[in-house]
XYZ file of C-alpha atoms in Angstrom:
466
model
C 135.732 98.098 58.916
C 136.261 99.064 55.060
C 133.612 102.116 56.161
C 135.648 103.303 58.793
C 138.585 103.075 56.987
C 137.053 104.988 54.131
C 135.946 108.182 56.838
C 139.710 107.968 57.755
C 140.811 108.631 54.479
C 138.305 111.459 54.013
C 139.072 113.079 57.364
C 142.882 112.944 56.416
C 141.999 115.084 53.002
C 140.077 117.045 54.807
C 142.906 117.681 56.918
C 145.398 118.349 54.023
C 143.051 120.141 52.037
C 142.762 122.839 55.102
C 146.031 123.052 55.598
C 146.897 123.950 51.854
C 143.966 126.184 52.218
C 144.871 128.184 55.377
C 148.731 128.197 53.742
C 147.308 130.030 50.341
C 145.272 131.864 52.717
C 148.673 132.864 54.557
C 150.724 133.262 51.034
C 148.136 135.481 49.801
C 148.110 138.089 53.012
C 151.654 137.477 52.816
C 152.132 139.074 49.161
C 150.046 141.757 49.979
C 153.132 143.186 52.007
C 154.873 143.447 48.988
C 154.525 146.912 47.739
C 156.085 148.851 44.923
C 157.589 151.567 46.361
C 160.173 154.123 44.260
C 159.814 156.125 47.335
C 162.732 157.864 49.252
C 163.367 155.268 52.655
C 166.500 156.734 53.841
C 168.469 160.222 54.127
C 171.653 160.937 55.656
C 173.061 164.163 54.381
C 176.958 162.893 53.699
C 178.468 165.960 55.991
C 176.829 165.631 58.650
C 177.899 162.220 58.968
C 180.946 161.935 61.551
C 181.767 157.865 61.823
C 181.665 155.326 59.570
C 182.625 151.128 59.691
C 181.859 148.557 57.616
C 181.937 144.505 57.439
C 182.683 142.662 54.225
C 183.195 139.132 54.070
C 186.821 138.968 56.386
C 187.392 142.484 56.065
C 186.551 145.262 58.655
C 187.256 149.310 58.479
C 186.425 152.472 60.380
C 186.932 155.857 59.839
C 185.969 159.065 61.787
C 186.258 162.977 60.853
C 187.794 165.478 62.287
C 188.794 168.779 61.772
C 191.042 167.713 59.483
C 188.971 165.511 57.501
C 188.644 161.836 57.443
C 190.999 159.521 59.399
C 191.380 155.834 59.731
C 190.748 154.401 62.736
C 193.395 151.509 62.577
C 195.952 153.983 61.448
C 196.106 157.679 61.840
C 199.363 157.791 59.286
C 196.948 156.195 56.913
C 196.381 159.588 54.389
C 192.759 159.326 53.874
C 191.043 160.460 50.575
C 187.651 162.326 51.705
C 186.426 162.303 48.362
C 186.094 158.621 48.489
C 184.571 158.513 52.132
C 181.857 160.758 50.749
C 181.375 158.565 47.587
C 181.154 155.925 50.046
C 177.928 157.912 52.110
C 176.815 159.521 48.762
C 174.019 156.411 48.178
C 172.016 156.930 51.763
C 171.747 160.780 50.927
C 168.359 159.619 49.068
C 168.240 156.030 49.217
C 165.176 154.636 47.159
C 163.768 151.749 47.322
C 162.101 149.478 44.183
C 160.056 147.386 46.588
C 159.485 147.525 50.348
C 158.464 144.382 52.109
C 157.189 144.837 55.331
C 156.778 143.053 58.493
C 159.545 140.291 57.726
C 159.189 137.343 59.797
C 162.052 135.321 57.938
C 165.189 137.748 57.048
C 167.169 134.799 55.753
C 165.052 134.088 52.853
C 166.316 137.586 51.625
C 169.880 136.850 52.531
C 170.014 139.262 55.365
C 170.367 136.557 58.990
C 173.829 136.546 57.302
C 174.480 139.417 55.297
C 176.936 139.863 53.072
C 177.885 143.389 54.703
C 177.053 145.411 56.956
C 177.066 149.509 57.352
C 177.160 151.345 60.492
C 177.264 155.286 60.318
C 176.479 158.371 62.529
C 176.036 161.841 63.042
C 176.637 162.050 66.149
C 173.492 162.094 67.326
C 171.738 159.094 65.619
C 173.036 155.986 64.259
C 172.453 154.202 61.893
C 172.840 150.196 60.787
C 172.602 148.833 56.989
C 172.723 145.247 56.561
C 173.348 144.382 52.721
C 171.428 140.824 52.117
C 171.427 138.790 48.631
C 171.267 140.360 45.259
C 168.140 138.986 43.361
C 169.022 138.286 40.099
C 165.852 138.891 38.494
C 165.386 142.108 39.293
C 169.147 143.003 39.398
C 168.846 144.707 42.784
C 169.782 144.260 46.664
C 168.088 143.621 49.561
C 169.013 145.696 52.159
C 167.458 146.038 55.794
C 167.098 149.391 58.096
C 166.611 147.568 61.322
C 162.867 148.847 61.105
C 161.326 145.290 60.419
C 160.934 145.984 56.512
C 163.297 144.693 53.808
C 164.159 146.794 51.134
C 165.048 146.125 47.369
C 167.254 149.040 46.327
C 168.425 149.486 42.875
C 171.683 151.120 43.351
C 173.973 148.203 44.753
C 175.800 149.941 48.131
C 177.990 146.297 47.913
C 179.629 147.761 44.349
C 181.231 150.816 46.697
C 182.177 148.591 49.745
C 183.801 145.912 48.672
C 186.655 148.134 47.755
C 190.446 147.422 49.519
C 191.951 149.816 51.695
C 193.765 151.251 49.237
C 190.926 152.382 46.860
C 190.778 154.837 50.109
C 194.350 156.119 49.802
C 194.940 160.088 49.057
C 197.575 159.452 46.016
C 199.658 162.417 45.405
C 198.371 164.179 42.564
C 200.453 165.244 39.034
C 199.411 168.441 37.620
C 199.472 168.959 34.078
C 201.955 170.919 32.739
C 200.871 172.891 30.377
C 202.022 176.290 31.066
C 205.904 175.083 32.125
C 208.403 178.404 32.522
C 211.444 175.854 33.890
C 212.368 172.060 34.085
C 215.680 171.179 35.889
C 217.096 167.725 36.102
C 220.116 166.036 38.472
C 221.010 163.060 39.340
C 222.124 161.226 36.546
C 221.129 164.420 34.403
C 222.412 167.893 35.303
C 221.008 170.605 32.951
C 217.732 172.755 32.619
C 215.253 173.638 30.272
C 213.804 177.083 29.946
C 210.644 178.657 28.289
C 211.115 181.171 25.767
C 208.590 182.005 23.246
C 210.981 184.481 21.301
C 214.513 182.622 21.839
C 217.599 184.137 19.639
C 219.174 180.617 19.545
C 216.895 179.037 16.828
C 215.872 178.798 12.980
C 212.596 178.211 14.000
C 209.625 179.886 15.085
C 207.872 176.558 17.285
C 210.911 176.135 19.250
C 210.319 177.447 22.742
C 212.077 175.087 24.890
C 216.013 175.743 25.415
C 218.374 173.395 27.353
C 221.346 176.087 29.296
C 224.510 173.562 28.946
C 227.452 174.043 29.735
C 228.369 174.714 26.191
C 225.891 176.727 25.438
C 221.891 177.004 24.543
C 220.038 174.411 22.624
C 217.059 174.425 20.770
C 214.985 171.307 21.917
C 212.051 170.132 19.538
C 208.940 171.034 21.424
C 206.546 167.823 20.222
C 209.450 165.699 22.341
C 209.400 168.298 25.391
C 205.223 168.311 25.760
C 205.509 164.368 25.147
C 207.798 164.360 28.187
C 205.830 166.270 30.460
C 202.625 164.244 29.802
C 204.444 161.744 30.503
C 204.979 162.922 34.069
C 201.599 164.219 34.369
C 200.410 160.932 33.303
C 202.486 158.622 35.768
C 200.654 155.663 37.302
C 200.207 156.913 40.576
C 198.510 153.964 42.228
C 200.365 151.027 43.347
C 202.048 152.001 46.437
C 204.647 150.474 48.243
C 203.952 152.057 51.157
C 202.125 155.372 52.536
C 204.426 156.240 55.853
C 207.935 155.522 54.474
C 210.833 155.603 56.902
C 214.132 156.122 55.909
C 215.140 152.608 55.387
C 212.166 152.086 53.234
C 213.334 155.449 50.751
C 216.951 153.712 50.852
C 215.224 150.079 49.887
C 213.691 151.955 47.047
C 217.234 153.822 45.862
C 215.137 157.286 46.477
C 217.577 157.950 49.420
C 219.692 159.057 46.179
C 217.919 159.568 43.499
C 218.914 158.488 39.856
C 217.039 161.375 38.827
C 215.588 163.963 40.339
C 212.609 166.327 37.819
C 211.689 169.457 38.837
C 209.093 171.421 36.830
C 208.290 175.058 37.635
C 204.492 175.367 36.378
C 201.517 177.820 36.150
C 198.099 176.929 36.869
C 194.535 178.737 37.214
C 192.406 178.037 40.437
C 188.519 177.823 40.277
C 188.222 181.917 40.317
C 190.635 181.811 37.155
C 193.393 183.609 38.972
C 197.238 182.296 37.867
C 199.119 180.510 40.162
C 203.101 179.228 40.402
C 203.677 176.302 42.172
C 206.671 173.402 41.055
C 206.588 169.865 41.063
C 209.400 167.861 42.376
C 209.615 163.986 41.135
C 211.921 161.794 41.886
C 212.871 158.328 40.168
C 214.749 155.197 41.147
C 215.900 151.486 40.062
C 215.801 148.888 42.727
C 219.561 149.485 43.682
C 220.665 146.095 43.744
C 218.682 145.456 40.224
C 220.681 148.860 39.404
C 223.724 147.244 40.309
C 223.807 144.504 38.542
C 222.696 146.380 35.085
C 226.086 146.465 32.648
C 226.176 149.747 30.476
C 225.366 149.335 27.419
C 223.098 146.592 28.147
C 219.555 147.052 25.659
C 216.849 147.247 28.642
C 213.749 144.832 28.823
C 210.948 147.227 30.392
C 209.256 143.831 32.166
C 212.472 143.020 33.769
C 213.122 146.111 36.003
C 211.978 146.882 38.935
C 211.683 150.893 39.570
C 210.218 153.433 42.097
C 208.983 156.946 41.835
C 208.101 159.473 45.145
C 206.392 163.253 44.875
C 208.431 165.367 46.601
C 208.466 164.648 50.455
C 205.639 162.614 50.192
C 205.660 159.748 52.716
C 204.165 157.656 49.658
C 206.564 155.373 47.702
C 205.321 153.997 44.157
C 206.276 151.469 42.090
C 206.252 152.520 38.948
C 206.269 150.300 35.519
C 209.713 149.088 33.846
C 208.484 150.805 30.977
C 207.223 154.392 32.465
C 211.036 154.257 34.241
C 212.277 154.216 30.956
C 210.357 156.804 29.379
C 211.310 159.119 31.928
C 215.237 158.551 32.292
C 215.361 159.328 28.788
C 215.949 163.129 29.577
C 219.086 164.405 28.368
C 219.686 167.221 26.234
C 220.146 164.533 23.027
C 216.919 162.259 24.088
C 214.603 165.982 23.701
C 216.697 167.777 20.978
C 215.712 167.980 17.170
C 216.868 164.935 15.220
C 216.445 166.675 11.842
C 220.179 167.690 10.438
C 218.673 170.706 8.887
C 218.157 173.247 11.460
C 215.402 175.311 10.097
C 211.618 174.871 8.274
C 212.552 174.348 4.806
C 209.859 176.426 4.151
C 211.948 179.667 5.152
C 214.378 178.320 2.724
C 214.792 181.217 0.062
C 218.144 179.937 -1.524
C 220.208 176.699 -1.742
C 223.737 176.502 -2.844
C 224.931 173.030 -3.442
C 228.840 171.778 -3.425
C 228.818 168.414 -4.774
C 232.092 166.537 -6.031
C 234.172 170.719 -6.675
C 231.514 172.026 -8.748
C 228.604 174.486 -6.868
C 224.656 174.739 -8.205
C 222.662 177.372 -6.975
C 218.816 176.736 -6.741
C 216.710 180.201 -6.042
C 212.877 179.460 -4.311
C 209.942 181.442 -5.728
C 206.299 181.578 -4.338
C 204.845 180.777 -1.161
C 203.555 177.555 0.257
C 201.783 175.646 -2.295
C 202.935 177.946 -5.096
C 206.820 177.631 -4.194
C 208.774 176.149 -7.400
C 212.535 175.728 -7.237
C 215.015 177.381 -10.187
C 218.157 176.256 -11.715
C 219.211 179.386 -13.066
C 215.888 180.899 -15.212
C 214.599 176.840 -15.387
C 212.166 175.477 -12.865
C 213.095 172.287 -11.607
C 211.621 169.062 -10.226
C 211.992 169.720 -6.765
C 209.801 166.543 -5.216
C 213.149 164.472 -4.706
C 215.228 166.873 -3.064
C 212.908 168.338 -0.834
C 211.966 164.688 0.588
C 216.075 163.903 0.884
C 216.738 167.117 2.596
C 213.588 165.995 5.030
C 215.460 162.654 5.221
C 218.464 163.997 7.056
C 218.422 162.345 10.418
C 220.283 161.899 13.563
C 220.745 158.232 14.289
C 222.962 159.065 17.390
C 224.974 162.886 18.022
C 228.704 163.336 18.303
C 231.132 165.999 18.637
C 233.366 163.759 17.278
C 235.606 165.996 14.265
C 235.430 164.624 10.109
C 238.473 162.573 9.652
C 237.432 161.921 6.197
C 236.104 163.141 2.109
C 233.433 165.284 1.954
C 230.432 163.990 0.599
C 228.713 166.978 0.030
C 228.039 170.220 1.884
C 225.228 172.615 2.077
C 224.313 176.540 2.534
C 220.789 177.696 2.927
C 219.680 180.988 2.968
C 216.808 181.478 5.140
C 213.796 184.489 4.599
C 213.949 185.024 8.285
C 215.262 188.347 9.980
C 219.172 189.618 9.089
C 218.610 186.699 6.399
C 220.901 184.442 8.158
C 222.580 181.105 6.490
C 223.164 178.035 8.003
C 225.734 176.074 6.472
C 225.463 171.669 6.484
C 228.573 169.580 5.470
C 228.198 165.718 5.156
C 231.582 163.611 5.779
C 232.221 160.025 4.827
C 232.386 158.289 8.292
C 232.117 154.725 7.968
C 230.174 151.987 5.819
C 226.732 152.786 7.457
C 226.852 156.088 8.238
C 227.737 159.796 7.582
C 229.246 162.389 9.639
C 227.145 165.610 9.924
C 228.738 169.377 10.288
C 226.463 172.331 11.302
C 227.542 175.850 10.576
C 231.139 173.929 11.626
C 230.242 172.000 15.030
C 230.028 168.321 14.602
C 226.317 167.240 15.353
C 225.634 163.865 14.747
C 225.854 160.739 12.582
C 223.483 159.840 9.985
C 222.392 156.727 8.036
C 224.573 156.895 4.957
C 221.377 155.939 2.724
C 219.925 158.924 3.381
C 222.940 160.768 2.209
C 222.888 158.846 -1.070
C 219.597 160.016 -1.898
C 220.304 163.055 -1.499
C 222.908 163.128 -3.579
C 220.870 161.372 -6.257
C 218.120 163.723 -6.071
C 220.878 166.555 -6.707
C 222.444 165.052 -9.352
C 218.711 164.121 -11.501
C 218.665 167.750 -11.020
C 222.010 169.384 -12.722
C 223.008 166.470 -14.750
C 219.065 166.263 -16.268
């Protein structure tokens, strides 16, 4: 009995050690199906492709092209970007492939009996199905399967391009930039327009080239805060739409039904053969109206808080825009872009500076150019470190046109080494506690911190009383 037993117990090993055999046996023939590969498995030249769908997860999409480019199958209002179809087919124009396993009994070991997403695309002629299968860690690549019985493992992930939403697909209205700007006209809650004038009459100084036309008259704008504006258009958030086939309700939900403000930017640009072309940009910029409603004049905004909507024209695209890019744009009048510096000219043309302070008048004569410039009281050089860096100090904290009611502080004529020689003459008035009232050639500009007046009436007073 213990003898049989003992065969029993050898025929069972026997029986186990065959099976593990013929399984190595298996695994080995097996492994050599696993090739390294680097080779070229699939090519689909990107135009000649005509359909394309995909299945991610819950989400499905389809697009076809036609004449007019790419559509969207679910919505022909949808405005399609074709760029972003073709970046989409731009991996199977030479797909490679790391390794190529071949004659797959088992898909779902690789993640592909239930892939994670799956490509269909055609030419017209032939079509073509990608199944996207489990991304191996280890060798930080994707299986993928052509329906031709092999798996592949593909270094460039096609799952990083399709799980995108349907509005990574959307053709957003583009900004220009504005660079070579001839005109910028505002209404709504601004009415005036800039011009372009490299040579204007109205100005001290050579840089200015933007002019607003008021009603009153021309005024020289500072061009740093002009250029700062336009990038500012040209570098509006353009992405998170409201909606890409507005109806009219929709425009009045957004307050672009009427405008607060409505930018329009006449603008030069080259084309690919460098040939000049004119084209303008029209922009237009709302509050939520009943947000709008409720804001009280005066009221300091908080960016975060407000709610605000931008559209390109006659676009059918609406945009929310941020609190803060709202802002920066409604700041457009005349005041907002204009030169906050009292003194209307580079002191640097400054040739001559007579100085009424408290009845008695000190002229001081400039010599030199640039570095070598030294100021003179008479035949002595002065100290002039002080005054220049008060005279820089002059500052509109708000503008006015409101007239002096009070004592002078102290007024100023400079003589300028600029064509015809012209002066321009600068009065300071006591206004209140804080501030000063400023006088320019005898129109009331603005109001300026009444510190900086002080200095400067320090600085001229270390000078004649030294």
């Amino acid at each position: 009995m213990k003898r049989y037993k003992r065969i029993g117990i050898l025929l069972l090993a026997l029986v186990v050690v065959c099976a593990v055999t013929f399984a190595v046996s298996r695994y080995e023939e097996y492994k050599e199906q696993i090739s390294v590969s680097g080779q070229v498995v699939l090519e689909i030249p990107v135009q000649s492709v005509q359909t394309l769908s995909w299945e991610y997860n819950d989400q499905s999409f389809s697009f076809q092209k036609g004449e007019d480019g790419w559509s969207y199958d679910a919505d022909s209002a949808f405005p399609v970007d074709d760029g972003e179809i073709e970046a989409l087919l731009a991996p199977f124009e030479a797909l490679s492939a790391a390794f190529i396993i071949e004659d797959v009994e088992d898909y779902g070991q690789y993640g592909l009996s239930d892939p994670i997403c799956t490509i269909t695309l055609s030419d017209g002629e032939q079509t073509w199905e990608i199944t996207l299968g489990d991304f191996s860690a280890m060798d930080s690549q994707r299986y993928l399967s052509l329906g031709d019985g092999n798996v592949y493992l593909v270094e460039d992930d096609p799952v990083d391009l399709y799980s995108t939403q349907l509005s990574g697909l959307i053709l957003h209205d583009a900004l220009p930039e504005l660079r070579q700007v001839s005109a910028i006209t505002f209404s709504g809650e601004q009415g005036y327009s800039i011009t372009y004038e490299e040579e204007g009459q109205n100005t001290y100084r050579a840089q200015d080239v933007y002019f607003a036309q008021l009603s009153g008259g021309t005024l020289p704008l500072d061009t740093d805060l002009v250029e700062d504006y336009l990038s500012a258009i040209s570098g509006l958030d353009l992405e998170d739409y409201v909606t890409y086939n507005a109806t009219e309700d929709e425009v009045a939900q957004c307050g672009l039904d009427e405008p607060e403000l409505t930018i329009s930017v006449d603008y030069t640009w080259e084309d690919e053969d460098g040939e000049s072309l004119s084209d303008t940009l029209v922009l237009h910029i709302s509050r939520d109206p009943e947000q709008a409603a409720g804001a009280e004049d005066g009221e300091e905004e908080n960016a975060d808080a407000i709610t605000a909507y931008a559209r390109v024209g006659d676009s059918q695209i609406l945009y929310q825009i941020s609190g803060e890019e709202y802002l920066t744009l409604m700041a457009a009048s005349s005041d907002d872009l204009r030169h906050r510096e009292v003194i209307p000219a580079d002191l640097e043309n400054v040739t001559a500076l007579d100085i009424t302070l408290e009845g008695e008048t000190y002229t001081l004569t400039v010599q030199g150019e640039d570095d070598e410039r030294v100021f003179l009281l008479g035949e002595e050089e002065i100290d002039s470190g002080d005054l220049v860096s008060a005279l820089e100090g002059l500052s509109a904290d708000s503008f006015t046109d409101e007239a002096p009611t009070q004592k002078e502080e102290i007024s100023l004529t400079l003589t300028l080494d600029l064509e015809g020689t012209p002066t321009v003459d600068v009065t300071l008035y006591r206004y209140d506690g804080s501030t000063c009232l400023a006088v320019v050639d005898g129109e009331t500009v603005s109001l300026v911190a009444r510190s900086a007046v002080v200095d400067l009436i320090e600085a001229v007073n270390a000078i004649v009383l030294d």
